[in-house]
Amino acid sequence: MKQATKFIHAGSEPDPSTGAIMTPIYQTSTYVQEAPGKNKGYEYARSQNPTRKALEDALAIIENGKFGLAFSSGVAATDAVIKLLKPGDEVIAANDMYGGTYRLFTKIFEKFGLKFHYVDMHDANNIKKYINRNTRLIWTESPTNPLMNICDIKAISDIAKENKAWVCVDNTFASPYLQNPLDLGADIVMHSSTKYLGGHSDVIQGSLSMNEASLREQLYFIQKSCGAVPGPMDCFLVLRGIKTLHIRMQRHCENGKIIAHWLRNNSKVGKVYWPGFEDHPGYAVAKKQMRDFGGMLSFTLKDDSVEKAMKVLSSTKLFSLAESLGGVESLINHPASMTHASIPKEERIKNGLTESLIRLSVGIEDANDLIEDLARAIG
Ligand SMILES: *Cc1c(COP(=O)(O)O)cnc(C)c1O
């Protein structure tokens, strides 16, 4: 089945009790049983909910996987993956991943005896020197946030397989429209469904997709035991969002491309980070593993002062100054003080995330209006 058809029909069956074409919001905490243990597969809503089940079936299908699990946030989905591990286990993680993931690893999980190595994964071979017999998991993102670095998911997965480690890819920035890590050899795909899957900036949610039944069993056990499950209304919203993912992503990509080129040709703009430029260091890999280049990009100004960046950040009108991304409306963000403030300054600067970097989540408005807004702000 082609992607557009999949996104619309994944997980959706007419409701068995009424024929409702849209999966109802099963707002219930428990289910009446005929006799103890005799039920329709639904016992208690932390463990099972029909709206969540429809979404979880969809999460499997859209990532070309066999199983999907939904969580109350992207971070809760990440948390569940790390709970597969035990003290003494080691994780190799990308050195410029999402700030909240870094915070979870360093501030929460290190104290439970897990060891994390933060590695530049531009070149997959860099991973090799950190692998030892305790390595259980490689955690990566591509494109990365906010510098749009690309890593070769297939090369990383090959190295992991040789060493019997799992690979989990945070696929939030690409979305399943652009990239399917399970097809490239990853074991688990994680999403902040808050972003492109939901797509309308109205829900916080996370997801995991996988192929291995034993991984699904372990992660389902963690999901119900730790309890970070999304409510049925939120599941309905993400299920609805997925139905238009391909149409929205097409426009995000078109607009992203137009704005990336416009910025690059603007004499006041310094560097533009977008993986669709042929001279981007990750271009060849991006072209190989992605279907298009997305609507996320970052840039600096020629006048590389924090003051000038702050002025741009506070003078756009269509681009709203806010954290998050992937919604239909355009957002502008200052990673150093907003999304990435939880990463220590020296660490940030070492990775190229300067104080004057500006990140855009290009929405699906008219590209000319967006350019006019940026032109006015950049001055
Ligand atoms: C937002 C985000 C997360 C965290 O997801 P929440 O839904 O906010 O918990 C993880 N990874 C990336 C790349 C994100 O953008």
mmCIF file of C-alpha atoms and ligand atoms in Angstrom:
data_model
loop_
_atom_site.group_PDB
_atom_site.id
_atom_site.type_symbol
_atom_site.label_atom_id
_atom_site.label_comp_id
_atom_site.label_asym_id
_atom_site.label_seq_id
_atom_site.Cartn_x
_atom_site.Cartn_y
_atom_site.Cartn_z
ATOM 1 C CA MET A 1 0.000 0.000 0.000
ATOM 2 C CA LYS A 2 1.277 3.482 -0.865
ATOM 3 C CA GLN A 3 2.094 5.940 1.894
ATOM 4 C CA ALA A 4 -0.826 8.355 1.386
ATOM 5 C CA THR A 5 -3.359 5.524 1.618
ATOM 6 C CA LYS A 6 -1.583 4.076 4.649
ATOM 7 C CA PHE A 7 -1.604 7.347 6.584
ATOM 8 C CA ILE A 8 -5.349 7.740 6.061
ATOM 9 C CA HIS A 9 -6.437 4.162 6.772
ATOM 10 C CA ALA A 10 -3.805 2.924 9.278
ATOM 11 C CA GLY A 11 -5.445 1.551 12.422
ATOM 12 C CA SER A 12 -8.934 2.756 11.463
ATOM 13 C CA GLU A 13 -11.767 0.233 11.399
ATOM 14 C CA PRO A 14 -15.440 1.207 11.644
ATOM 15 C CA ASP A 15 -16.476 1.037 15.310
ATOM 16 C CA PRO A 16 -17.936 -2.454 15.891
ATOM 17 C CA SER A 17 -20.838 -1.233 18.061
ATOM 18 C CA THR A 18 -22.183 1.529 15.760
ATOM 19 C CA GLY A 19 -20.234 1.555 12.505
ATOM 20 C CA ALA A 20 -18.870 5.040 13.300
ATOM 21 C CA ILE A 21 -16.177 5.666 10.668
ATOM 22 C CA MET A 22 -13.969 7.529 13.161
ATOM 23 C CA THR A 23 -12.644 5.616 16.159
ATOM 24 C CA PRO A 24 -14.660 6.871 19.158
ATOM 25 C CA ILE A 25 -12.990 8.465 22.181
ATOM 26 C CA TYR A 26 -13.428 5.660 24.718
ATOM 27 C CA GLN A 27 -13.394 7.869 27.799
ATOM 28 C CA THR A 28 -13.498 5.114 30.406
ATOM 29 C CA SER A 29 -11.225 3.893 33.179
ATOM 30 C CA THR A 30 -12.503 0.318 33.378
ATOM 31 C CA TYR A 31 -14.593 -2.329 31.564
ATOM 32 C CA VAL A 32 -17.428 -4.488 32.902
ATOM 33 C CA GLN A 33 -16.582 -8.186 32.943
ATOM 34 C CA GLU A 34 -19.089 -11.036 32.518
ATOM 35 C CA ALA A 35 -17.361 -13.188 35.116
ATOM 36 C CA PRO A 36 -13.953 -12.729 36.765
ATOM 37 C CA GLY A 37 -11.382 -12.935 33.974
ATOM 38 C CA LYS A 38 -14.081 -13.287 31.279
ATOM 39 C CA ASN A 39 -13.891 -10.103 29.226
ATOM 40 C CA LYS A 40 -13.442 -8.759 25.696
ATOM 41 C CA GLY A 41 -9.695 -8.187 26.087
ATOM 42 C CA TYR A 42 -10.194 -4.919 27.960
ATOM 43 C CA GLU A 43 -9.784 -4.884 31.746
ATOM 44 C CA TYR A 44 -8.461 -1.548 32.940
ATOM 45 C CA ALA A 45 -7.588 1.515 30.849
ATOM 46 C CA ARG A 46 -3.956 1.855 31.934
ATOM 47 C CA SER A 47 -3.417 -1.531 30.257
ATOM 48 C CA GLN A 48 -5.861 -1.329 27.320
ATOM 49 C CA ASN A 49 -8.049 1.266 25.634
ATOM 50 C CA PRO A 50 -9.714 0.901 22.206
ATOM 51 C CA THR A 51 -8.873 4.457 21.071
ATOM 52 C CA ARG A 52 -5.254 3.904 22.068
ATOM 53 C CA LYS A 53 -5.260 0.527 20.329
ATOM 54 C CA ALA A 54 -6.392 2.103 17.029
ATOM 55 C CA LEU A 55 -3.599 4.662 17.351
ATOM 56 C CA GLU A 56 -1.000 2.031 18.293
ATOM 57 C CA ASP A 57 -1.955 -0.052 15.238
ATOM 58 C CA ALA A 58 -1.484 3.084 13.143
ATOM 59 C CA LEU A 59 1.912 3.830 14.759
ATOM 60 C CA ALA A 60 3.116 0.379 13.696
ATOM 61 C CA ILE A 61 1.870 0.707 10.111
ATOM 62 C CA ILE A 62 3.166 4.222 9.390
ATOM 63 C CA GLU A 63 6.701 3.193 10.427
ATOM 64 C CA ASN A 64 6.549 -0.108 8.486
ATOM 65 C CA GLY A 65 6.694 -1.961 11.800
ATOM 66 C CA LYS A 66 4.651 -4.711 13.414
ATOM 67 C CA PHE A 67 3.898 -3.026 16.750
ATOM 68 C CA GLY A 68 3.248 0.448 18.109
ATOM 69 C CA LEU A 69 2.954 1.853 21.632
ATOM 70 C CA ALA A 70 1.709 5.292 22.642
ATOM 71 C CA PHE A 71 2.954 7.251 25.670
ATOM 72 C CA SER A 72 1.883 10.376 27.494
ATOM 73 C CA SER A 73 4.801 12.365 25.980
ATOM 74 C CA GLY A 74 7.845 11.912 23.780
ATOM 75 C CA VAL A 75 10.035 11.980 26.858
ATOM 76 C CA ALA A 76 7.892 9.222 28.455
ATOM 77 C CA ALA A 77 8.490 7.078 25.355
ATOM 78 C CA THR A 78 12.264 7.655 25.693
ATOM 79 C CA ASP A 79 12.043 6.890 29.418
ATOM 80 C CA ALA A 80 10.396 3.538 28.613
ATOM 81 C CA VAL A 81 13.209 2.570 26.219
ATOM 82 C CA ILE A 82 15.901 3.311 28.825
ATOM 83 C CA LYS A 83 13.981 1.190 31.364
ATOM 84 C CA LEU A 84 14.835 -1.845 29.193
ATOM 85 C CA LEU A 85 18.333 -1.488 30.685
ATOM 86 C CA LYS A 86 19.871 -2.357 34.045
ATOM 87 C CA PRO A 87 22.706 -0.883 36.144
ATOM 88 C CA GLY A 88 26.085 -1.367 34.463
ATOM 89 C CA ASP A 89 24.608 -1.216 30.955
ATOM 90 C CA GLU A 90 25.998 1.402 28.584
ATOM 91 C CA VAL A 91 24.349 3.624 25.989
ATOM 92 C CA ILE A 92 26.036 5.430 23.109
ATOM 93 C CA ALA A 93 24.055 8.572 22.312
ATOM 94 C CA ALA A 94 24.394 11.289 19.676
ATOM 95 C CA ASN A 95 26.161 14.369 21.083
ATOM 96 C CA ASP A 96 23.703 16.893 19.620
ATOM 97 C CA MET A 97 20.396 15.224 20.372
ATOM 98 C CA TYR A 98 17.247 16.820 21.789
ATOM 99 C CA GLY A 99 18.018 18.662 25.059
ATOM 100 C CA GLY A 100 15.263 16.916 27.030
ATOM 101 C CA THR A 101 16.711 13.514 26.119
ATOM 102 C CA TYR A 102 20.140 14.662 27.316
ATOM 103 C CA ARG A 103 18.587 15.896 30.564
ATOM 104 C CA LEU A 104 16.745 12.601 31.114
ATOM 105 C CA PHE A 105 19.929 10.584 30.551
ATOM 106 C CA THR A 106 22.269 12.748 32.648
ATOM 107 C CA LYS A 107 20.013 13.941 35.477
ATOM 108 C CA ILE A 108 17.718 10.948 35.966
ATOM 109 C CA PHE A 109 19.265 7.750 34.649
ATOM 110 C CA GLU A 110 22.979 8.205 35.398
ATOM 111 C CA LYS A 111 22.217 7.976 39.103
ATOM 112 C CA PHE A 112 20.710 4.521 38.565
ATOM 113 C CA GLY A 113 24.070 3.204 37.387
ATOM 114 C CA LEU A 114 23.658 3.502 33.625
ATOM 115 C CA LYS A 115 26.568 4.883 31.640
ATOM 116 C CA PHE A 116 26.075 7.202 28.651
ATOM 117 C CA HIS A 117 28.692 8.145 26.061
ATOM 118 C CA TYR A 118 27.940 11.208 23.899
ATOM 119 C CA VAL A 119 29.439 10.794 20.470
ATOM 120 C CA ASP A 120 29.601 12.757 17.216
ATOM 121 C CA MET A 121 27.741 10.361 14.922
ATOM 122 C CA HIS A 122 28.352 12.186 11.586
ATOM 123 C CA ASP A 123 30.757 9.384 10.934
ATOM 124 C CA ALA A 124 29.216 6.121 12.145
ATOM 125 C CA ASN A 125 32.710 4.731 12.739
ATOM 126 C CA ASN A 126 33.111 7.111 15.693
ATOM 127 C CA ILE A 127 30.766 4.796 17.587
ATOM 128 C CA LYS A 128 33.150 1.866 17.407
ATOM 129 C CA LYS A 129 35.627 3.103 19.991
ATOM 130 C CA TYR A 130 32.906 3.377 22.647
ATOM 131 C CA ILE A 131 31.500 -0.112 22.120
ATOM 132 C CA ASN A 132 32.296 -2.713 24.753
ATOM 133 C CA ARG A 133 30.562 -5.786 26.147
ATOM 134 C CA ASN A 134 28.221 -3.636 28.268
ATOM 135 C CA THR A 135 26.879 -1.652 25.300
ATOM 136 C CA ARG A 136 23.151 -2.340 25.051
ATOM 137 C CA LEU A 137 21.745 0.602 23.128
ATOM 138 C CA ILE A 138 22.662 3.212 20.548
ATOM 139 C CA TRP A 139 20.432 6.287 20.640
ATOM 140 C CA THR A 140 20.420 8.564 17.662
ATOM 141 C CA GLU A 141 18.510 11.309 15.863
ATOM 142 C CA SER A 142 18.602 12.447 12.227
ATOM 143 C CA PRO A 143 18.273 15.247 11.286
ATOM 144 C CA THR A 144 19.444 16.540 14.657
ATOM 145 C CA ASN A 145 18.049 19.425 16.575
ATOM 146 C CA PRO A 146 18.848 22.283 15.926
ATOM 147 C CA LEU A 147 21.894 21.927 13.627
ATOM 148 C CA MET A 148 20.299 19.533 11.137
ATOM 149 C CA ASN A 149 23.206 17.111 11.210
ATOM 150 C CA ILE A 150 22.589 13.837 9.435
ATOM 151 C CA CYS A 151 23.737 10.434 10.565
ATOM 152 C CA ASP A 152 23.715 7.273 8.522
ATOM 153 C CA ILE A 153 21.067 5.112 10.212
ATOM 154 C CA LYS A 154 21.895 2.011 8.200
ATOM 155 C CA ALA A 155 25.639 2.228 8.964
ATOM 156 C CA ILE A 156 24.910 2.740 12.677
ATOM 157 C CA SER A 157 22.461 -0.182 12.689
ATOM 158 C CA ASP A 158 25.029 -2.449 11.024
ATOM 159 C CA ILE A 159 27.605 -1.643 13.716
ATOM 160 C CA ALA A 160 25.001 -2.200 16.443
ATOM 161 C CA LYS A 161 23.972 -5.579 15.031
ATOM 162 C CA GLU A 162 27.554 -6.843 14.972
ATOM 163 C CA ASN A 163 27.727 -5.934 18.637
ATOM 164 C CA LYS A 164 24.261 -7.135 19.692
ATOM 165 C CA ALA A 165 23.115 -3.688 20.768
ATOM 166 C CA TRP A 166 19.725 -2.156 20.035
ATOM 167 C CA VAL A 167 19.352 0.996 17.944
ATOM 168 C CA CYS A 168 16.628 3.488 18.786
ATOM 169 C CA VAL A 169 16.095 6.413 16.398
ATOM 170 C CA ASP A 170 14.282 9.561 17.487
ATOM 171 C CA ASN A 171 12.470 10.174 14.177
ATOM 172 C CA THR A 172 10.566 13.273 15.341
ATOM 173 C CA PHE A 173 12.217 15.747 12.935
ATOM 174 C CA ALA A 174 11.854 13.611 9.817
ATOM 175 C CA SER A 175 8.445 12.044 10.581
ATOM 176 C CA PRO A 176 7.546 8.727 8.930
ATOM 177 C CA TYR A 177 6.696 10.643 5.750
ATOM 178 C CA LEU A 178 10.393 11.348 5.163
ATOM 179 C CA GLN A 179 12.206 8.435 6.750
ATOM 180 C CA ASN A 180 11.517 4.940 8.133
ATOM 181 C CA PRO A 181 14.400 3.833 10.416
ATOM 182 C CA LEU A 182 13.072 0.265 10.879
ATOM 183 C CA ASP A 183 13.617 -0.287 7.137
ATOM 184 C CA LEU A 184 17.235 0.855 7.630
ATOM 185 C CA GLY A 185 17.884 -1.686 10.397
ATOM 186 C CA ALA A 186 16.905 0.184 13.576
ATOM 187 C CA ASP A 187 15.147 -1.798 16.319
ATOM 188 C CA ILE A 188 12.933 0.950 17.725
ATOM 189 C CA VAL A 189 11.614 4.238 16.324
ATOM 190 C CA MET A 190 10.638 6.907 18.806
ATOM 191 C CA HIS A 191 8.494 9.982 18.073
ATOM 192 C CA SER A 192 7.431 13.006 19.966
ATOM 193 C CA SER A 193 3.911 12.754 18.483
ATOM 194 C CA THR A 194 3.457 16.262 19.886
ATOM 195 C CA LYS A 195 5.200 17.475 16.704
ATOM 196 C CA TYR A 196 4.480 16.315 13.110
ATOM 197 C CA LEU A 197 2.268 13.307 13.918
ATOM 198 C CA GLY A 198 -0.215 15.430 15.892
ATOM 199 C CA GLY A 199 0.623 18.374 13.664
ATOM 200 C CA HIS A 200 -1.711 20.976 15.159
ATOM 201 C CA SER A 201 0.079 22.045 18.381
ATOM 202 C CA ASP A 202 -2.774 20.759 20.530
ATOM 203 C CA VAL A 203 -1.442 17.613 22.204
ATOM 204 C CA ILE A 204 1.579 16.223 24.094
ATOM 205 C CA GLN A 205 2.293 12.609 23.260
ATOM 206 C CA GLY A 206 5.017 10.097 22.351
ATOM 207 C CA SER A 207 5.307 6.831 20.465
ATOM 208 C CA LEU A 208 7.462 3.775 19.893
ATOM 209 C CA SER A 209 7.296 1.478 16.854
ATOM 210 C CA MET A 210 9.115 -1.858 16.484
ATOM 211 C CA ASN A 211 9.192 -5.239 14.734
ATOM 212 C CA GLU A 212 10.428 -7.661 17.409
ATOM 213 C CA ALA A 213 7.642 -9.280 19.447
ATOM 214 C CA SER A 214 9.925 -9.693 22.485
ATOM 215 C CA LEU A 215 10.809 -5.985 22.446
ATOM 216 C CA ARG A 216 7.115 -5.125 22.165
ATOM 217 C CA GLU A 217 6.347 -7.375 25.174
ATOM 218 C CA GLN A 218 9.047 -5.765 27.325
ATOM 219 C CA LEU A 219 8.041 -2.236 26.325
ATOM 220 C CA TYR A 220 4.320 -2.944 26.830
ATOM 221 C CA PHE A 221 5.139 -4.293 30.306
ATOM 222 C CA ILE A 222 7.017 -1.042 31.072
ATOM 223 C CA GLN A 223 4.165 1.051 29.601
ATOM 224 C CA LYS A 224 1.527 -0.502 31.869
ATOM 225 C CA SER A 225 3.779 -0.903 34.922
ATOM 226 C CA CYS A 226 5.119 2.645 34.898
ATOM 227 C CA GLY A 227 1.834 4.091 33.666
ATOM 228 C CA ALA A 228 2.831 6.927 31.322
ATOM 229 C CA VAL A 229 -0.134 6.287 29.009
ATOM 230 C CA PRO A 230 -1.930 8.949 26.956
ATOM 231 C CA GLY A 231 -5.638 9.633 27.478
ATOM 232 C CA PRO A 232 -8.183 8.601 24.821
ATOM 233 C CA MET A 233 -8.880 12.172 23.675
ATOM 234 C CA ASP A 234 -5.168 12.698 23.008
ATOM 235 C CA CYS A 235 -5.004 9.383 21.139
ATOM 236 C CA PHE A 236 -7.910 10.512 18.966
ATOM 237 C CA LEU A 237 -6.120 13.779 18.150
ATOM 238 C CA VAL A 238 -2.908 12.049 17.061
ATOM 239 C CA LEU A 239 -4.848 9.455 15.054
ATOM 240 C CA ARG A 240 -6.604 12.306 13.282
ATOM 241 C CA GLY A 241 -3.322 14.159 12.755
ATOM 242 C CA ILE A 242 -1.740 11.141 11.058
ATOM 243 C CA LYS A 243 -4.474 11.139 8.393
ATOM 244 C CA THR A 244 -3.129 14.385 6.886
ATOM 245 C CA LEU A 245 0.570 13.837 7.610
ATOM 246 C CA HIS A 246 1.582 13.365 3.955
ATOM 247 C CA ILE A 247 -0.279 16.462 2.760
ATOM 248 C CA ARG A 248 1.130 18.625 5.549
ATOM 249 C CA MET A 249 4.665 17.260 5.109
ATOM 250 C CA GLN A 250 4.591 17.951 1.368
ATOM 251 C CA ARG A 251 3.936 21.615 2.103
ATOM 252 C CA HIS A 252 6.405 21.749 5.033
ATOM 253 C CA CYS A 253 9.071 20.463 2.632
ATOM 254 C CA GLU A 254 8.144 22.882 -0.179
ATOM 255 C CA ASN A 255 8.105 25.868 2.162
ATOM 256 C CA GLY A 256 11.276 24.719 3.946
ATOM 257 C CA LYS A 257 13.124 24.580 0.642
ATOM 258 C CA ILE A 258 11.930 28.014 -0.486
ATOM 259 C CA ILE A 259 12.871 29.632 2.830
ATOM 260 C CA ALA A 260 16.240 27.858 3.113
ATOM 261 C CA HIS A 261 17.238 29.205 -0.313
ATOM 262 C CA TRP A 262 15.850 32.668 0.390
ATOM 263 C CA LEU A 263 17.856 32.879 3.630
ATOM 264 C CA ARG A 264 20.990 31.674 1.906
ATOM 265 C CA ASN A 265 20.670 34.429 -0.701
ATOM 266 C CA ASN A 266 20.061 37.131 1.910
ATOM 267 C CA SER A 267 23.147 39.324 2.456
ATOM 268 C CA LYS A 268 22.387 39.773 6.199
ATOM 269 C CA VAL A 269 22.258 36.036 6.879
ATOM 270 C CA GLY A 270 25.356 34.060 7.904
ATOM 271 C CA LYS A 271 25.121 30.273 7.929
ATOM 272 C CA VAL A 272 21.965 28.330 7.019
ATOM 273 C CA TYR A 273 21.622 24.770 8.297
ATOM 274 C CA TRP A 274 19.313 22.674 6.109
ATOM 275 C CA PRO A 275 20.098 19.153 4.865
ATOM 276 C CA GLY A 276 18.759 19.814 1.349
ATOM 277 C CA PHE A 277 21.753 21.987 0.345
ATOM 278 C CA GLU A 278 24.133 20.012 -1.846
ATOM 279 C CA ASP A 279 27.114 21.306 0.147
ATOM 280 C CA HIS A 280 25.590 20.203 3.485
ATOM 281 C CA PRO A 281 28.017 17.569 4.880
ATOM 282 C CA GLY A 282 25.154 15.084 5.312
ATOM 283 C CA TYR A 283 23.518 15.696 1.924
ATOM 284 C CA ALA A 284 24.460 12.374 0.318
ATOM 285 C CA VAL A 285 23.229 10.334 3.285
ATOM 286 C CA ALA A 286 20.088 12.465 3.624
ATOM 287 C CA LYS A 287 19.315 11.917 -0.055
ATOM 288 C CA LYS A 288 19.757 8.179 0.415
ATOM 289 C CA GLN A 289 17.708 7.682 3.598
ATOM 290 C CA MET A 290 15.071 10.455 3.353
ATOM 291 C CA ARG A 291 12.369 11.141 0.748
ATOM 292 C CA ASP A 292 12.752 14.929 0.993
ATOM 293 C CA PHE A 293 14.452 17.394 3.366
ATOM 294 C CA GLY A 294 11.751 18.715 5.678
ATOM 295 C CA GLY A 295 10.693 22.063 7.021
ATOM 296 C CA MET A 296 13.119 22.450 9.932
ATOM 297 C CA LEU A 297 16.110 24.755 9.543
ATOM 298 C CA SER A 298 18.418 26.978 11.564
ATOM 299 C CA PHE A 299 20.471 30.045 10.702
ATOM 300 C CA THR A 300 22.785 32.710 12.064
ATOM 301 C CA LEU A 301 23.108 36.354 11.068
ATOM 302 C CA LYS A 302 26.235 37.890 9.520
ATOM 303 C CA ASP A 303 26.223 40.304 12.428
ATOM 304 C CA ASP A 304 26.665 37.393 14.806
ATOM 305 C CA SER A 305 25.616 39.200 17.986
ATOM 306 C CA VAL A 306 23.092 37.894 20.492
ATOM 307 C CA GLU A 307 21.377 41.325 20.488
ATOM 308 C CA LYS A 308 20.718 41.222 16.756
ATOM 309 C CA ALA A 309 19.424 37.639 16.977
ATOM 310 C CA MET A 310 17.131 38.672 19.848
ATOM 311 C CA LYS A 311 15.768 41.500 17.739
ATOM 312 C CA VAL A 312 14.840 39.127 14.910
ATOM 313 C CA LEU A 313 13.335 36.655 17.379
ATOM 314 C CA SER A 314 11.034 39.266 18.836
ATOM 315 C CA SER A 315 10.002 41.012 15.615
ATOM 316 C CA THR A 316 8.469 38.299 13.424
ATOM 317 C CA LYS A 317 4.677 38.296 13.358
ATOM 318 C CA LEU A 318 3.694 35.138 11.472
ATOM 319 C CA PHE A 319 6.521 33.108 12.981
ATOM 320 C CA SER A 320 5.478 32.875 16.638
ATOM 321 C CA LEU A 321 8.255 32.815 19.227
ATOM 322 C CA ALA A 322 7.717 29.449 20.899
ATOM 323 C CA GLU A 323 9.282 26.107 21.710
ATOM 324 C CA SER A 324 8.088 22.987 19.874
ATOM 325 C CA LEU A 325 7.775 22.356 16.127
ATOM 326 C CA GLY A 326 5.890 20.413 13.501
ATOM 327 C CA GLY A 327 2.554 22.227 13.725
ATOM 328 C CA VAL A 328 0.740 23.800 10.781
ATOM 329 C CA GLU A 329 1.788 27.274 11.970
ATOM 330 C CA SER A 330 5.363 28.584 11.685
ATOM 331 C CA LEU A 331 7.459 28.964 14.831
ATOM 332 C CA ILE A 332 10.747 30.721 15.583
ATOM 333 C CA ASN A 333 12.957 29.693 18.483
ATOM 334 C CA HIS A 334 16.215 30.579 20.238
ATOM 335 C CA PRO A 335 17.748 27.161 21.057
ATOM 336 C CA ALA A 336 20.421 28.498 23.458
ATOM 337 C CA SER A 337 17.874 30.001 25.867
ATOM 338 C CA MET A 338 14.780 27.931 25.048
ATOM 339 C CA THR A 339 14.800 24.335 23.752
ATOM 340 C CA HIS A 340 18.452 23.674 24.583
ATOM 341 C CA ALA A 341 18.851 25.644 27.811
ATOM 342 C CA SER A 342 19.225 22.390 29.765
ATOM 343 C CA ILE A 343 22.535 21.653 27.978
ATOM 344 C CA PRO A 344 25.547 23.320 29.667
ATOM 345 C CA LYS A 345 26.889 26.294 27.667
ATOM 346 C CA GLU A 346 30.400 24.860 27.046
ATOM 347 C CA GLU A 347 28.825 21.605 25.825
ATOM 348 C CA ARG A 348 26.483 23.558 23.506
ATOM 349 C CA ILE A 349 29.177 25.749 21.986
ATOM 350 C CA LYS A 350 31.523 22.800 21.506
ATOM 351 C CA ASN A 351 28.789 21.244 19.342
ATOM 352 C CA GLY A 352 28.322 24.423 17.266
ATOM 353 C CA LEU A 353 25.131 25.597 18.936
ATOM 354 C CA THR A 354 26.054 29.259 19.318
ATOM 355 C CA GLU A 355 24.231 31.915 21.337
ATOM 356 C CA SER A 356 23.031 33.612 18.148
ATOM 357 C CA LEU A 357 21.550 30.569 16.397
ATOM 358 C CA ILE A 358 17.891 30.901 15.337
ATOM 359 C CA ARG A 359 15.722 27.854 14.578
ATOM 360 C CA LEU A 360 12.629 27.838 12.375
ATOM 361 C CA SER A 361 9.823 25.327 12.186
ATOM 362 C CA VAL A 362 8.421 26.304 8.807
ATOM 363 C CA GLY A 363 4.650 25.835 8.758
ATOM 364 C CA ILE A 364 2.257 25.311 5.878
ATOM 365 C CA GLU A 365 1.170 28.927 5.334
ATOM 366 C CA ASP A 366 1.794 30.737 2.039
ATOM 367 C CA ALA A 367 5.576 30.862 1.519
ATOM 368 C CA ASN A 368 5.495 34.463 0.252
ATOM 369 C CA ASP A 369 3.846 35.657 3.456
ATOM 370 C CA LEU A 370 6.474 33.807 5.499
ATOM 371 C CA ILE A 371 9.300 35.387 3.501
ATOM 372 C CA GLU A 372 7.795 38.845 3.867
ATOM 373 C CA ASP A 373 7.659 38.293 7.647
ATOM 374 C CA LEU A 374 11.308 37.177 7.834
ATOM 375 C CA ALA A 375 12.450 39.978 5.509
ATOM 376 C CA ARG A 376 10.842 42.560 7.785
ATOM 377 C CA ALA A 377 12.388 41.014 10.923
ATOM 378 C CA ILE A 378 15.889 40.591 9.500
ATOM 379 C CA GLY A 379 15.698 44.155 8.206
HETATM 380 C C1 LIG B 1 9.893 17.505 21.497
HETATM 381 C C2 LIG B 1 10.910 16.467 21.269
HETATM 382 C C3 LIG B 1 11.072 15.391 22.162
HETATM 383 C C4 LIG B 1 10.292 15.285 23.454
HETATM 384 O O1 LIG B 1 8.939 15.075 23.244
HETATM 385 P P1 LIG B 1 7.770 15.631 24.204
HETATM 386 O O2 LIG B 1 6.548 15.224 23.479
HETATM 387 O O3 LIG B 1 7.967 17.094 24.352
HETATM 388 O O4 LIG B 1 7.950 14.925 25.518
HETATM 389 C C5 LIG B 1 12.023 14.441 21.849
HETATM 390 N N1 LIG B 1 12.778 14.523 20.739
HETATM 391 C C6 LIG B 1 12.654 15.532 19.859
HETATM 392 C C7 LIG B 1 13.523 15.573 18.644
HETATM 393 C C8 LIG B 1 11.718 16.537 20.089
HETATM 394 O O5 LIG B 1 11.622 17.557 19.224
#
